[in-house]
Coordinates of C-alpha atoms and ligand atoms in Angstrom, one line a residue:
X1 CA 0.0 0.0 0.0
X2 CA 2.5 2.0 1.0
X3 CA 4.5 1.4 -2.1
X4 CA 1.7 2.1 -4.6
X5 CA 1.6 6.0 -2.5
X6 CA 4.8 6.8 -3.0
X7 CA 4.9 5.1 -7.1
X8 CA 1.7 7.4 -7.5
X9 CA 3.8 10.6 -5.9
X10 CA 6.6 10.2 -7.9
X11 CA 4.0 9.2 -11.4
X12 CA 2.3 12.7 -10.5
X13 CA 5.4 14.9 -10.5
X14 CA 6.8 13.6 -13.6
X15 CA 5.6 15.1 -16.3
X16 CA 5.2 12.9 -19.2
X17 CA 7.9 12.1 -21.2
X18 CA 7.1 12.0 -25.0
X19 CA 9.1 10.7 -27.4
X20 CA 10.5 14.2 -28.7
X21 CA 10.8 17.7 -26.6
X22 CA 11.6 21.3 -27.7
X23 CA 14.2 22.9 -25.5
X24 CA 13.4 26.7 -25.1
X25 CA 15.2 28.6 -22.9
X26 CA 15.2 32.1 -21.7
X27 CA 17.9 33.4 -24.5
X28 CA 15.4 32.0 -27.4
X29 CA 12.5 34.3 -25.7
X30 CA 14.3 37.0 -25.5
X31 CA 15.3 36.7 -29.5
X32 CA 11.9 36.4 -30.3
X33 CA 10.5 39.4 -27.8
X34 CA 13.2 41.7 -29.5
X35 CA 12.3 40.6 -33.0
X36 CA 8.4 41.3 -32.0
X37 CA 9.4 44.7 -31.0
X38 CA 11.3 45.7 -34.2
X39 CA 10.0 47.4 -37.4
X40 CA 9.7 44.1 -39.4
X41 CA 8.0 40.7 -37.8
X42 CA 8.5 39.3 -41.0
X43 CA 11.1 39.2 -44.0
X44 CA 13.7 41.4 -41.9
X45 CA 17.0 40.8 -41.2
X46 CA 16.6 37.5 -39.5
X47 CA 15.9 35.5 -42.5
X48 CA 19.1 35.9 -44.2
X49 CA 21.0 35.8 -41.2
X50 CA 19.1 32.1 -40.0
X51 CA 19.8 31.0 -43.7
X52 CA 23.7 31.9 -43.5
X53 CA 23.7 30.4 -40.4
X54 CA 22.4 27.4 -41.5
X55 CA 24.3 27.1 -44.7
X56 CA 27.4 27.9 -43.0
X57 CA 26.7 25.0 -40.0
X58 CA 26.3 22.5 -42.9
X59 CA 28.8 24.0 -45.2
X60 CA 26.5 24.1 -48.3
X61 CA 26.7 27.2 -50.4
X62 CA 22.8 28.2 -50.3
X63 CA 20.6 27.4 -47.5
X64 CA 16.2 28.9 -48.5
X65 CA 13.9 28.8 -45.3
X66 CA 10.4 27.4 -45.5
X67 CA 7.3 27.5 -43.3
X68 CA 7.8 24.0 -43.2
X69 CA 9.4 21.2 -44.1
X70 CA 6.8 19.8 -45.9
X71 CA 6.5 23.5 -47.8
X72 CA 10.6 23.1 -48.2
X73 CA 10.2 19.6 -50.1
X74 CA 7.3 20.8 -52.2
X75 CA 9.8 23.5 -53.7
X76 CA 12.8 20.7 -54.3
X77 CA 10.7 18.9 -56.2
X78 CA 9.2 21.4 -57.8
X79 CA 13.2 23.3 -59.0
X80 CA 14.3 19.5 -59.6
X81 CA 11.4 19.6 -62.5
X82 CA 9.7 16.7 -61.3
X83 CA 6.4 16.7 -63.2
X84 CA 3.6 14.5 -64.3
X85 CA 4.7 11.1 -65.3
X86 CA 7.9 11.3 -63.5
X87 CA 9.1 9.2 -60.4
X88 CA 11.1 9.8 -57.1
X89 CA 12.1 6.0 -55.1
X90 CA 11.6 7.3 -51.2
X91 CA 11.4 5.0 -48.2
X92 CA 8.2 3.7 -47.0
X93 CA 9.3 4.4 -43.2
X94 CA 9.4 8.2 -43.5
X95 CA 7.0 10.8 -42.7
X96 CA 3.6 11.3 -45.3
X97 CA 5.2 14.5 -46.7
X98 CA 8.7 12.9 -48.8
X99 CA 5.8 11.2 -50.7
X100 CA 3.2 13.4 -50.6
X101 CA 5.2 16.4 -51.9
X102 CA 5.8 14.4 -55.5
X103 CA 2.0 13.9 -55.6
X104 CA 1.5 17.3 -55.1
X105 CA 3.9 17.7 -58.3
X106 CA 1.4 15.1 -60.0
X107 CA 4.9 12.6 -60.0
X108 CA 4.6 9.2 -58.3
X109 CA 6.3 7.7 -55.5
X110 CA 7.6 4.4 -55.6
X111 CA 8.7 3.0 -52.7
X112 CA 12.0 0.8 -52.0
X113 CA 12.5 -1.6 -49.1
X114 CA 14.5 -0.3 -46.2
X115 CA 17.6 -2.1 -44.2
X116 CA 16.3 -3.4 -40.7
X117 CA 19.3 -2.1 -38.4
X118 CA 18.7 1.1 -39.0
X119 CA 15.3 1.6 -40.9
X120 CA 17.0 3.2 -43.9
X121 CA 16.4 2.4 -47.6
X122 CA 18.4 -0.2 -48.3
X123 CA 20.3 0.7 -52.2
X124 CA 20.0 -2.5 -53.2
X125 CA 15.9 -2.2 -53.4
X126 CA 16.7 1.1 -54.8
X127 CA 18.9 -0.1 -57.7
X128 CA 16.0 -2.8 -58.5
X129 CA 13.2 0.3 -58.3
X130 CA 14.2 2.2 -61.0
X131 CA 12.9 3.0 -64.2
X132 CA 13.2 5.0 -67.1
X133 CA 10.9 7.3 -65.4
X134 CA 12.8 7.3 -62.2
X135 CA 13.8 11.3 -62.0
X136 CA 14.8 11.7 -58.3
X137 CA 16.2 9.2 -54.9
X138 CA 14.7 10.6 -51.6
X139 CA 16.4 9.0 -49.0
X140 CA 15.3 9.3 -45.9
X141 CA 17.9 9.7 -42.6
X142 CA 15.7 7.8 -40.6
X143 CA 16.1 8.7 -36.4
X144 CA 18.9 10.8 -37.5
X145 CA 21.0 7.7 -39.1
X146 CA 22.6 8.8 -42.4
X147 CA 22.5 6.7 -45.2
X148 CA 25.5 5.9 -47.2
X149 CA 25.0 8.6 -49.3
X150 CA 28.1 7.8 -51.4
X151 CA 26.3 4.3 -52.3
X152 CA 24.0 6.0 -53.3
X153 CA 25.9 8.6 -55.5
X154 CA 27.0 6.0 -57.5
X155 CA 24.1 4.1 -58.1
X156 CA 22.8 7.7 -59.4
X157 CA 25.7 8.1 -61.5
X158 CA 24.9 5.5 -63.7
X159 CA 21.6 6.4 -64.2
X160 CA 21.9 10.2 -64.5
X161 CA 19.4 11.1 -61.4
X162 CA 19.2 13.4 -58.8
X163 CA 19.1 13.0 -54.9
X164 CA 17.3 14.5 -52.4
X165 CA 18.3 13.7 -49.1
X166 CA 15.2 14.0 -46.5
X167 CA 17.2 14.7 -43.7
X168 CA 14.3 16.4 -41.3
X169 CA 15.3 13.9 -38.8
X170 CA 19.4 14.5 -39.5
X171 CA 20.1 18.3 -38.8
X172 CA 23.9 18.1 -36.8
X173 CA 23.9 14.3 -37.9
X174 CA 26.9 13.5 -39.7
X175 CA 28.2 11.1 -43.0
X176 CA 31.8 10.4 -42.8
X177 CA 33.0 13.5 -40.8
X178 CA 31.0 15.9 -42.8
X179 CA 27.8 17.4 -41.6
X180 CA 24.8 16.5 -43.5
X181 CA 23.4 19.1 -45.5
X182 CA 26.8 19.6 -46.8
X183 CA 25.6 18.2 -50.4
X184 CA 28.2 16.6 -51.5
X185 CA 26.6 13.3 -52.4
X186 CA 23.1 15.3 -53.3
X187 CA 21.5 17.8 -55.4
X188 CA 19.4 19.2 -52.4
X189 CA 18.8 18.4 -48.6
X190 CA 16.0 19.2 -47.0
X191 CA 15.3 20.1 -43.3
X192 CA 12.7 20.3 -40.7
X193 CA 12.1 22.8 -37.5
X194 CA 9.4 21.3 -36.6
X195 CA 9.5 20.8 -32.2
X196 CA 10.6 17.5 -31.9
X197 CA 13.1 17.7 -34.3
X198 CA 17.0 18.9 -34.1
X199 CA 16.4 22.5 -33.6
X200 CA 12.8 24.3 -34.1
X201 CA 11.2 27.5 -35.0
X202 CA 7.4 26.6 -34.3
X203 CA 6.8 25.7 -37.5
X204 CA 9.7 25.8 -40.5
X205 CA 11.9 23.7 -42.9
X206 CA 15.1 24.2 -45.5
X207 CA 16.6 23.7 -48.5
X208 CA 20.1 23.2 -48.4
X209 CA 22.1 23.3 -52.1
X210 CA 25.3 23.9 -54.1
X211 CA 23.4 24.7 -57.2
X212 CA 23.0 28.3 -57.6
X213 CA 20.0 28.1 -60.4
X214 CA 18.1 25.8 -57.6
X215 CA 18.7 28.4 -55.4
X216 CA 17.6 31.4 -57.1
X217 CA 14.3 29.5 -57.9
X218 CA 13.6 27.9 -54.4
X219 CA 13.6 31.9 -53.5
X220 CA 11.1 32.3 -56.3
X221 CA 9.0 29.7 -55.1
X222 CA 8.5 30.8 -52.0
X223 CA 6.8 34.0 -52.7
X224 CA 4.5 33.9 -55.4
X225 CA 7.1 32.9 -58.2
X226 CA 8.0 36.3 -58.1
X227 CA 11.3 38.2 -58.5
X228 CA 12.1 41.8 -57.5
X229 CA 15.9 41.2 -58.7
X230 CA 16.5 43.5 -61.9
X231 CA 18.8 41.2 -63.4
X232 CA 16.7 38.5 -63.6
X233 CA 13.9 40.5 -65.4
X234 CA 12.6 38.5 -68.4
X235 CA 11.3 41.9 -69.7
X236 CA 12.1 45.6 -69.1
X237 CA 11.8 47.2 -65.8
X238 CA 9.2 50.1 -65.9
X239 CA 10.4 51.6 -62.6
X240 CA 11.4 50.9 -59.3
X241 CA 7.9 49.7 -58.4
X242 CA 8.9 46.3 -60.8
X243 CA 7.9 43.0 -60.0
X244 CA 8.0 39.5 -62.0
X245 CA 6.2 36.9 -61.7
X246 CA 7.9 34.0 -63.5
X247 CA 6.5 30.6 -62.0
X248 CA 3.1 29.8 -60.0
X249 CA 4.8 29.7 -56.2
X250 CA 3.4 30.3 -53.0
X251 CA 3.8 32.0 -50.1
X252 CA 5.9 29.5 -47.9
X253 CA 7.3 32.2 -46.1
X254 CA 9.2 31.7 -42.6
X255 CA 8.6 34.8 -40.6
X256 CA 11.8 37.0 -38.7
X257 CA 10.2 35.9 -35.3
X258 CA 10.6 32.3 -36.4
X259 CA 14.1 33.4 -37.8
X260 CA 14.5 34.7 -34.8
X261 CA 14.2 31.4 -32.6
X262 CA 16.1 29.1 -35.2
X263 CA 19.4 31.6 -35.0
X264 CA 18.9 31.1 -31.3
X265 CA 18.4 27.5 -31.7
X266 CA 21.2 26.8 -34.0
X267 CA 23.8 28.1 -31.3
X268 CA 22.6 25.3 -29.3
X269 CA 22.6 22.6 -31.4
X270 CA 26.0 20.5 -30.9
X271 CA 25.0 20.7 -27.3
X272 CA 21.5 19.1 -28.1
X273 CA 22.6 16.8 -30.2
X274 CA 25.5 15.9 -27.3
X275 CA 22.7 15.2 -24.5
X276 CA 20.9 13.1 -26.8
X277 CA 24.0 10.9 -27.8
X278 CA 24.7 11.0 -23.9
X279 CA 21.2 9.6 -23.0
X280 CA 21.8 6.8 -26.0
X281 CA 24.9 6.2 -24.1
X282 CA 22.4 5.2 -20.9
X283 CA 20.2 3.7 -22.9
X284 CA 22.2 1.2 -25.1
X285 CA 24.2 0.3 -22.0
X286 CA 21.0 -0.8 -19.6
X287 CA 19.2 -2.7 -22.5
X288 CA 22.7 -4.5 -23.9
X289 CA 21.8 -7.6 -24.9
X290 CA 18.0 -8.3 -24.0
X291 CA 15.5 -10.5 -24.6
X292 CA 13.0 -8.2 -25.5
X293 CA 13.7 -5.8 -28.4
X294 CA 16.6 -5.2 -30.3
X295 CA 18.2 -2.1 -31.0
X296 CA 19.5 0.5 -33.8
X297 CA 22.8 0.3 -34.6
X298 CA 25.5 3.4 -35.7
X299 CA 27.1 2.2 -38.3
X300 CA 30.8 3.4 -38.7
X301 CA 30.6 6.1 -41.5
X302 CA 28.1 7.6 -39.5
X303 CA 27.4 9.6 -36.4
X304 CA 23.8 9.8 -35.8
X305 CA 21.7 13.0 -34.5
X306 CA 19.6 10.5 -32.6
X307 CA 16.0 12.3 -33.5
X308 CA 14.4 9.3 -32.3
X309 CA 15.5 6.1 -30.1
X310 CA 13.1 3.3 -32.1
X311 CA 13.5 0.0 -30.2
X312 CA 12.3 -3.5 -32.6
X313 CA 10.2 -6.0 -30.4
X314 CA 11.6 -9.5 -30.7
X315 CA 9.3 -12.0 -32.6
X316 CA 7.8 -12.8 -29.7
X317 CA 6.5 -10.0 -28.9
X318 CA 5.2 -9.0 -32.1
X319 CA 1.7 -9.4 -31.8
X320 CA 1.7 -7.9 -28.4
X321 CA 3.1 -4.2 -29.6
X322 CA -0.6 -3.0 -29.0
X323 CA -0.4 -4.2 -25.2
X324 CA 3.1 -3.1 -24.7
X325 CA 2.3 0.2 -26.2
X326 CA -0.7 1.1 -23.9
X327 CA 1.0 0.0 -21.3
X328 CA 4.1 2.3 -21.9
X329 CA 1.6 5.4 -22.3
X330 CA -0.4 4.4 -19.1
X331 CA 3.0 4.9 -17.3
X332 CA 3.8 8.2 -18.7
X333 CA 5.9 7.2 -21.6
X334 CA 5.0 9.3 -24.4
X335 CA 5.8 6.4 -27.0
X336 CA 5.1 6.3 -30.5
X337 CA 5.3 4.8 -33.6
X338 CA 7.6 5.7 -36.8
X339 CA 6.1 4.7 -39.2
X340 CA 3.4 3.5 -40.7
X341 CA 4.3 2.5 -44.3
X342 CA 3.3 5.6 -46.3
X343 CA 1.8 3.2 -49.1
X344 CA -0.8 1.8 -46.2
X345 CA -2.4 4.9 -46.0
X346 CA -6.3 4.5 -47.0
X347 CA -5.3 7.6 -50.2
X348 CA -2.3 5.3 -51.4
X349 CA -4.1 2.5 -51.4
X350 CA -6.9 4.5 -53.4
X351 CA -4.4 5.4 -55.9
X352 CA -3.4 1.8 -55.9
X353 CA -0.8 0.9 -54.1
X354 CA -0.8 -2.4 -51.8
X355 CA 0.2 -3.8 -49.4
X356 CA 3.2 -6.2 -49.2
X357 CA 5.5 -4.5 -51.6
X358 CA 7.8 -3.4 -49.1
X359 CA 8.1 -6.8 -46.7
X360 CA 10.9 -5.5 -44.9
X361 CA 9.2 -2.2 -43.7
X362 CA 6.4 -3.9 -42.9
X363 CA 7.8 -6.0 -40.5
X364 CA 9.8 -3.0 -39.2
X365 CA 6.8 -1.1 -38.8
X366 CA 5.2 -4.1 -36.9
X367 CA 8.1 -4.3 -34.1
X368 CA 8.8 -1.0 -34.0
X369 CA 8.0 1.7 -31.0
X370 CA 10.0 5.0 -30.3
X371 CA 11.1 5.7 -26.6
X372 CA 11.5 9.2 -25.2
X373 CA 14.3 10.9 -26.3
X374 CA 15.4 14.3 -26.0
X375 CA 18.2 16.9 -24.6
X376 CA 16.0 18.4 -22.0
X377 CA 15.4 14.9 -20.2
X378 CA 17.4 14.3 -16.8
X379 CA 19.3 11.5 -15.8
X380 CA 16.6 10.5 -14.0
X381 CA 13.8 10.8 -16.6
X382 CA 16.3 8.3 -18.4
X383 CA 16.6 6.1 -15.4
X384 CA 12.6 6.3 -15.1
X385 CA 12.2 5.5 -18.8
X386 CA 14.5 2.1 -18.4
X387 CA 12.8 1.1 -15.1
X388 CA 9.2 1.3 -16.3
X389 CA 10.3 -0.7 -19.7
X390 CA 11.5 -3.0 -18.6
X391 CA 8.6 -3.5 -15.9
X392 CA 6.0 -3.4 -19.0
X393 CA 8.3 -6.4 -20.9
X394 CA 8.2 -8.5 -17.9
X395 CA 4.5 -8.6 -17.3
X396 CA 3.9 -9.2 -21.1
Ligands
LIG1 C1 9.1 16.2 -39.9 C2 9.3 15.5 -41.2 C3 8.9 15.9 -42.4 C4 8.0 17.2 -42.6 O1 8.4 18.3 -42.0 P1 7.3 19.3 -41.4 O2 8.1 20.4 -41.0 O3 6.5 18.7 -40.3 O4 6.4 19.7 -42.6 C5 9.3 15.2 -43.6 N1 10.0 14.1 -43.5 C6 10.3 13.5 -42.3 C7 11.1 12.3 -42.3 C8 10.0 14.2 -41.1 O5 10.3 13.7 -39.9

């Protein structure tokens, strides 16, 4: 009796620990109250300044803010030319919007099988996947994890494609030494600033690029298609008061109090990205060899961001995930699951794709729940998180 008081105390004061946390501190308020008290709350100074920041972190030559990630892929795809009839190979364990971006393009998706120690696409499935029409690979850093990006240079090079890295989950992640975002293996990488992930700014994503004619039309496509740069008039300015409109964009602006908040967040970033590879650390060591789930691994040309910690339920515990799951969350445990394969969703499956083509995903997607991990959580949140795991495993 006693016992249950005092495990019902301790239950109340913790707040509950979902998979992913912002950290906002008193420096990012005060970047955003200032920007909130200037002139311009939008399209100031901060916008350029995030983007230099950002390119500059990653070592790419162009970084172009978004409102979101999701706004940031539609404009890749849209300055890579991907059109009707055309296909991008993606991972079916990403977020909806990697796909849904090329259907807003009218271009179609195909999806590859992934690699199950780390839930990336696996190049091999990609190789097999493509097609004359196959005009861009998307892969996906999945939890952080990058993919061997120089695999899959090479497989591009025969084939004369572009890639796109969808690295929303990989900001301060790196491939062989080099940050990603960097580009060298890629055309264009993409982020997100959503909270959960790396860094945030509310809402907001990037391009990152090399390419300076992708750069001067991801800046088009965020505001109306429109230039106000006089040497990039197609006709002759009439006065100072000139505007062009040259493609149909939209307004996927990121505002300066956003701005604001991601150049305060980027300062911070090796540090997050620190705690979270310190909380692995705790992690990996208490659940070493277990019977109940296996693990991710870090393979060596990369060093992983750690957006999510994903653990894989052994067989055995397959068909109890739903149990296990409701379990977790009835102790506080904000788990979840990432993901369900895009191509499951009830509008893929309209358009008709089915299930089974991606076995390996499947069964990925079937063992697979995400833990609580982010920089803001204690020692003993961490220590909480193990004890009540491995509570909910023994009683399954
Ligand atoms: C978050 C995320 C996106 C989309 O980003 P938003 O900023 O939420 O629009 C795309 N792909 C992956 C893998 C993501 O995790």
């Amino acid at each position: 009796m006693e016992e249950l008081t005092s495990k019902d105390a301790r239950f109340k004061q913790r707040r509950f620990l979902s998979y992913g946390h912002q950290l906002i501190d008193d420096s990012d308020i005060e970047a955003v109250v200032k920007v909130l008290k200037s002139d311009m709350i939008t399209q100031g100074p901060c916008v350029g300044e995030f983007e230099q920041n950002l390119s500059s972190y990653c070592r790419a030559n162009y970084a172009v803010v978004f409102s979101s990630g999701t706004a940031a892929f539609h404009a890749a795809y849209f300055v890579a030319n991907i059109k009707k009839g055309d296909e991008i190979i993606t991972s079916p364990i990403t977020f909806l919007s990697t796909a849904n971006a090329a259907l807003f393009l009218s271009a179609r998706p195909v999806f590859a099988d992934i690699e199950e120690d780390t839930g990336n696409i696996n190049p091999g499935f990609i190789k097999k996947a493509i097609t004359k029409k196959t005009k861009a690979i998307v892969p996906v850093h999945y939890a952080g994890h990058p993919v061997h990006l120089e695999r899959i240079s090479e497989l591009v090079q025969e084939h004369n494609l572009l890639v796109i890295e969808d690295a929303c989950h990989a900001l301060g992640a790196e491939y062989k030494n080099e940050k990603v975002g960097s580009c060298r293996y890629s055309d264009m990488t993409v982020f997100s600033f959503h909270p959960v992930k790396s860094i945030t700014t509310g809402e907001g994503g990037a391009v990152l690029t090399n390419n300076k004619e992708y750069y001067k039309k991801l800046i088009m496509f965020r505001q109306h298609g429109m230039t106000k740069n006089k040497a990039d008039f197609k006709e002759f300015s009439s006065g100072d008061w000139y505007h062009e409109m040259q493609i149909l964009g939209y307004n996927y602006r990121l505002t300066d109090i956003q701005c604001a908040l991601g150049i305060s967040q980027l300062k911070k970033l090796d540090e997050f990205i620190q705690r979270r590879r310190e909380i692995v650390e705790i992690y990996k060591d208490a659940f070493k060899e277990n019977e109940f789930f296996d693990l991710l691994v870090e393979k060596n040309y990369a060093r992983s961001s750690w957006h999510l910690y994903p653990i894989r339920l052994k067989d055995r515990f397959k068909d109890k995930k739903r149990e296990i799951f409701t379990k977790l969350r009835e102790e506080g445990l904000g788990v979840q699951v990432h993901y369900i394969p895009v191509y499951w969703q009830p509008y893929y499956r309209q358009l008709g794709y089915e299930k089974g083509i991606c076995p390996k995903a499947e069964d990925f997607y079937r063992k697979d729940i995400s833990i609580p991990l982010y920089p803001s959580m204690d020692n003993e949140d961490v220590a909480y998180v193990i004890e009540k795991i491995f509570e909910v495993f023994q009683e399954a």
